[in-house]
Amino acid sequence: AYMLKYDSTHGQFKGDIKVLSDGLEVNGKKVKFYTERDPANIPWAESEAYYVVESTGVFTTTEKAKAHLKGGAKKVVISAPSADAPMYVMGVNNETYKGDVDVISNASCTTNCLAPLAKVINDEFTIIEGLMTTIHSYTATQKTVDGPSAKDWRGGRTAAQNIIPSSTGAAKAVGKVIPELNGKLTGMSMRVPTANVSVVDLTV
């Protein structure tokens, strides 16, 4: 409740928040909380929660995300790129979803920025090839002070003082939501010292 009420980036939440024995009440609406490491143990049906957004970043494959269905969920949307789940981006290919698949991916935030832009340009002019650069705010996986990084040396630099080149799968993901662009786009990310907001630059 405290973290929702007072956010360092977005400011103070203006609504009413009450702490309940099993969750929160936000503006009069009860939100039930569960403390389960295994999604299969969450009784979604009890709360009539049939559409689940999987945002832990852990269960990003169809097989892992399907665990939510065992608890009573009917559909699962993974809020990250998935290695095998069908990927949909609103305004790009969402109308091709017919409801016949129980686990889908909504791709990444960068893909949701890039794909609509690429679609408009490709529909109007046809893209032969393109380079995407995202100027991306730092994330929770980065360091607050210099330290060792398992990924690479650059990843060990403090987030608030460095511009850090990094990889991104957004360009490749666009090929999954716009098949005719598969293999035509490449890209990179620059992690910059800002807490919020990112931008995508696309050169075709």
CSV table of C-alpha atoms in Angstrom, one decimal:
chain,number,residue,atom,x,y,z
A,1,ALA,CA,0.0,0.0,0.0
A,2,TYR,CA,2.8,2.4,0.9
A,3,MET,CA,4.6,1.7,-2.4
A,4,LEU,CA,1.5,2.4,-4.4
A,5,LYS,CA,0.6,5.5,-2.4
A,6,TYR,CA,4.1,7.1,-2.6
A,7,ASP,CA,6.0,6.5,-5.8
A,8,SER,CA,9.4,8.1,-6.3
A,9,THR,CA,8.9,8.5,-10.1
A,10,HIS,CA,5.2,9.1,-10.6
A,11,GLY,CA,4.4,10.9,-7.4
A,12,GLN,CA,1.7,10.4,-4.9
A,13,PHE,CA,-1.4,8.4,-5.8
A,14,LYS,CA,-4.5,10.5,-5.3
A,15,GLY,CA,-6.9,7.6,-4.7
A,16,ASP,CA,-8.0,5.9,-1.5
A,17,ILE,CA,-6.1,2.8,-0.4
A,18,LYS,CA,-7.0,0.5,2.5
A,19,VAL,CA,-5.1,-2.5,3.7
A,20,LEU,CA,-7.1,-5.7,4.0
A,21,SER,CA,-6.2,-9.0,5.6
A,22,ASP,CA,-5.8,-10.6,2.2
A,23,GLY,CA,-5.1,-7.7,-0.1
A,24,LEU,CA,-5.9,-4.0,-0.8
A,25,GLU,CA,-8.9,-1.9,-1.4
A,26,VAL,CA,-8.2,0.8,-4.0
A,27,ASN,CA,-11.0,3.4,-4.5
A,28,GLY,CA,-13.5,1.0,-3.2
A,29,LYS,CA,-12.4,-2.0,-5.3
A,30,LYS,CA,-10.9,-5.0,-3.6
A,31,VAL,CA,-7.7,-6.4,-5.0
A,32,LYS,CA,-6.8,-9.9,-3.6
A,33,PHE,CA,-3.1,-10.7,-3.0
A,34,TYR,CA,-1.5,-14.1,-3.2
A,35,THR,CA,2.0,-15.1,-2.0
A,36,GLU,CA,2.7,-18.2,-4.2
A,37,ARG,CA,5.9,-18.9,-6.0
A,38,ASP,CA,4.1,-21.4,-8.3
A,39,PRO,CA,1.4,-19.9,-10.5
A,40,ALA,CA,-0.4,-23.2,-10.5
A,41,ASN,CA,-1.2,-22.8,-6.8
A,42,ILE,CA,-3.0,-19.4,-7.3
A,43,PRO,CA,-6.8,-20.0,-7.1
A,44,TRP,CA,-7.7,-17.5,-9.8
A,45,ALA,CA,-11.3,-18.9,-10.2
A,46,GLU,CA,-12.1,-18.0,-6.6
A,47,SER,CA,-11.6,-14.3,-7.5
A,48,GLU,CA,-13.2,-14.7,-10.9
A,49,ALA,CA,-10.0,-13.6,-12.4
A,50,TYR,CA,-10.1,-15.2,-15.8
A,51,TYR,CA,-7.7,-13.0,-17.7
A,52,VAL,CA,-4.2,-13.0,-16.1
A,53,VAL,CA,-1.3,-10.7,-17.0
A,54,GLU,CA,2.0,-12.5,-16.3
A,55,SER,CA,4.4,-9.8,-15.4
A,56,THR,CA,7.0,-11.4,-13.2
A,57,GLY,CA,9.5,-11.8,-16.0
A,58,VAL,CA,10.0,-15.4,-14.9
A,59,PHE,CA,7.2,-17.4,-16.7
A,60,THR,CA,7.7,-16.2,-20.2
A,61,THR,CA,7.3,-19.4,-22.2
A,62,THR,CA,3.9,-21.0,-23.0
A,63,GLU,CA,4.6,-24.0,-20.8
A,64,LYS,CA,5.5,-22.0,-17.8
A,65,ALA,CA,2.7,-19.4,-18.2
A,66,LYS,CA,0.1,-22.2,-18.7
A,67,ALA,CA,0.5,-22.9,-15.0
A,68,HIS,CA,-2.0,-20.0,-14.4
A,69,LEU,CA,-4.7,-22.0,-16.2
A,70,LYS,CA,-4.5,-24.7,-13.5
A,71,GLY,CA,-5.8,-22.2,-11.0
A,72,GLY,CA,-8.8,-21.3,-13.1
A,73,ALA,CA,-7.5,-18.6,-15.4
A,74,LYS,CA,-8.8,-18.9,-18.9
A,75,LYS,CA,-6.3,-16.7,-20.8
A,76,VAL,CA,-2.8,-15.5,-20.0
A,77,VAL,CA,-1.1,-12.5,-21.5
A,78,ILE,CA,2.7,-12.4,-21.0
A,79,SER,CA,3.9,-8.8,-20.7
A,80,ALA,CA,7.3,-9.6,-22.3
A,81,PRO,CA,8.7,-11.2,-25.4
A,82,SER,CA,8.2,-15.0,-25.4
A,83,ALA,CA,10.3,-17.7,-27.2
A,84,ASP,CA,7.2,-19.6,-28.3
A,85,ALA,CA,4.0,-17.9,-27.4
A,86,PRO,CA,2.2,-16.0,-30.3
A,87,MET,CA,3.0,-12.3,-30.1
A,88,TYR,CA,0.5,-9.5,-30.6
A,89,VAL,CA,0.8,-5.7,-30.5
A,90,MET,CA,-2.2,-3.5,-30.4
A,91,GLY,CA,-2.8,-1.6,-33.7
A,92,VAL,CA,-0.4,-3.9,-35.5
A,93,ASN,CA,-1.7,-7.5,-35.6
A,94,ASN,CA,-4.2,-7.8,-32.7
A,95,GLU,CA,-7.1,-8.3,-35.1
A,96,THR,CA,-5.5,-11.6,-36.2
A,97,TYR,CA,-6.1,-13.1,-32.7
A,98,LYS,CA,-9.2,-15.3,-32.8
A,99,GLY,CA,-9.3,-16.3,-29.2
A,100,ASP,CA,-8.2,-19.9,-29.9
A,101,VAL,CA,-4.9,-19.6,-28.0
A,102,ASP,CA,-4.9,-19.5,-24.2
A,103,VAL,CA,-1.4,-18.0,-23.7
A,104,ILE,CA,-0.1,-15.1,-25.8
A,105,SER,CA,2.6,-12.4,-25.5
A,106,ASN,CA,2.1,-8.7,-25.7
A,107,ALA,CA,5.9,-8.3,-26.5
A,108,SER,CA,8.1,-5.7,-24.8
A,109,CYS,CA,7.6,-2.0,-24.2
A,110,THR,CA,10.1,-1.2,-26.9
A,111,THR,CA,8.4,-3.5,-29.4
A,112,ASN,CA,5.0,-1.8,-28.6
A,113,CYS,CA,6.7,1.5,-29.6
A,114,LEU,CA,8.6,0.3,-32.6
A,115,ALA,CA,6.0,-2.1,-34.3
A,116,PRO,CA,3.2,0.5,-34.9
A,117,LEU,CA,5.8,2.9,-36.4
A,118,ALA,CA,7.3,0.2,-38.6
A,119,LYS,CA,3.8,-0.9,-39.8
A,120,VAL,CA,2.8,2.7,-40.8
A,121,ILE,CA,6.1,3.2,-42.8
A,122,ASN,CA,6.0,-0.3,-44.3
A,123,ASP,CA,2.4,-0.1,-45.4
A,124,GLU,CA,2.9,3.3,-47.1
A,125,PHE,CA,6.4,2.9,-48.5
A,126,THR,CA,7.7,-0.6,-47.9
A,127,ILE,CA,10.8,-1.1,-45.7
A,128,ILE,CA,13.8,-2.7,-47.3
A,129,GLU,CA,15.9,-2.6,-44.2
A,130,GLY,CA,16.1,-0.6,-41.0
A,131,LEU,CA,18.1,0.3,-37.9
A,132,MET,CA,16.4,0.9,-34.6
A,133,THR,CA,18.0,2.6,-31.6
A,134,THR,CA,16.1,2.9,-28.3
A,135,ILE,CA,17.2,5.5,-25.8
A,136,HIS,CA,16.0,3.6,-22.8
A,137,SER,CA,15.7,4.6,-19.1
A,138,TYR,CA,17.6,2.5,-16.7
A,139,THR,CA,15.8,-0.5,-15.2
A,140,ALA,CA,15.8,-2.4,-11.9
A,141,THR,CA,18.3,-4.9,-13.2
A,142,GLN,CA,21.1,-2.2,-13.5
A,143,LYS,CA,23.5,-1.2,-10.8
A,144,THR,CA,23.0,1.7,-8.4
A,145,VAL,CA,26.8,1.8,-7.9
A,146,ASP,CA,29.6,0.2,-9.9
A,147,GLY,CA,29.9,-3.5,-9.4
A,148,PRO,CA,30.5,-6.8,-11.2
A,149,SER,CA,28.0,-7.8,-14.0
A,150,ALA,CA,27.4,-11.4,-15.1
A,151,LYS,CA,26.4,-10.2,-18.5
A,152,ASP,CA,29.2,-7.8,-19.5
A,153,TRP,CA,31.6,-5.2,-18.1
A,154,ARG,CA,29.4,-2.3,-19.3
A,155,GLY,CA,26.4,-3.7,-17.4
A,156,GLY,CA,28.4,-3.2,-14.2
A,157,ARG,CA,28.5,0.5,-14.4
A,158,THR,CA,26.3,2.7,-12.2
A,159,ALA,CA,23.0,3.4,-14.0
A,160,ALA,CA,22.6,7.0,-12.9
A,161,GLN,CA,26.0,8.2,-14.2
A,162,ASN,CA,26.5,6.3,-17.5
A,163,ILE,CA,25.1,5.9,-21.0
A,164,ILE,CA,25.4,2.1,-21.4
A,165,PRO,CA,25.1,0.4,-24.8
A,166,SER,CA,23.0,-2.8,-24.5
A,167,SER,CA,21.2,-5.4,-26.7
A,168,THR,CA,17.5,-5.4,-27.4
A,169,GLY,CA,15.3,-8.0,-29.0
A,170,ALA,CA,12.7,-5.5,-30.1
A,171,ALA,CA,13.8,-5.4,-33.8
A,172,LYS,CA,13.7,-9.2,-34.0
A,173,ALA,CA,10.3,-9.2,-32.3
A,174,VAL,CA,8.8,-6.9,-34.9
A,175,GLY,CA,9.4,-9.7,-37.4
A,176,LYS,CA,7.1,-11.9,-35.4
A,177,VAL,CA,4.2,-9.4,-35.4
A,178,ILE,CA,4.9,-8.1,-39.0
A,179,PRO,CA,6.1,-11.2,-40.9
A,180,GLU,CA,7.1,-9.3,-44.0
A,181,LEU,CA,9.7,-7.4,-41.9
A,182,ASN,CA,11.3,-10.5,-40.5
A,183,GLY,CA,15.1,-10.2,-40.8
A,184,LYS,CA,14.9,-6.6,-42.2
A,185,LEU,CA,15.4,-4.7,-38.9
A,186,THR,CA,18.2,-4.7,-36.5
A,187,GLY,CA,18.7,-2.6,-33.3
A,188,MET,CA,20.4,-1.6,-30.2
A,189,SER,CA,19.6,0.0,-26.9
A,190,MET,CA,21.3,2.9,-25.0
A,191,ARG,CA,20.5,2.7,-21.3
A,192,VAL,CA,20.6,6.4,-20.1
A,193,PRO,CA,20.5,8.1,-16.7
A,194,THR,CA,16.8,8.8,-16.5
A,195,ALA,CA,14.3,7.1,-14.3
A,196,ASN,CA,11.4,7.2,-16.7
A,197,VAL,CA,10.4,7.5,-20.4
A,198,SER,CA,12.2,6.1,-23.4
A,199,VAL,CA,12.3,6.9,-27.1
A,200,VAL,CA,12.8,4.9,-30.3
A,201,ASP,CA,14.6,6.2,-33.3
A,202,LEU,CA,14.1,4.2,-36.6
A,203,THR,CA,16.2,4.7,-39.7
A,204,VAL,CA,15.0,2.9,-42.8
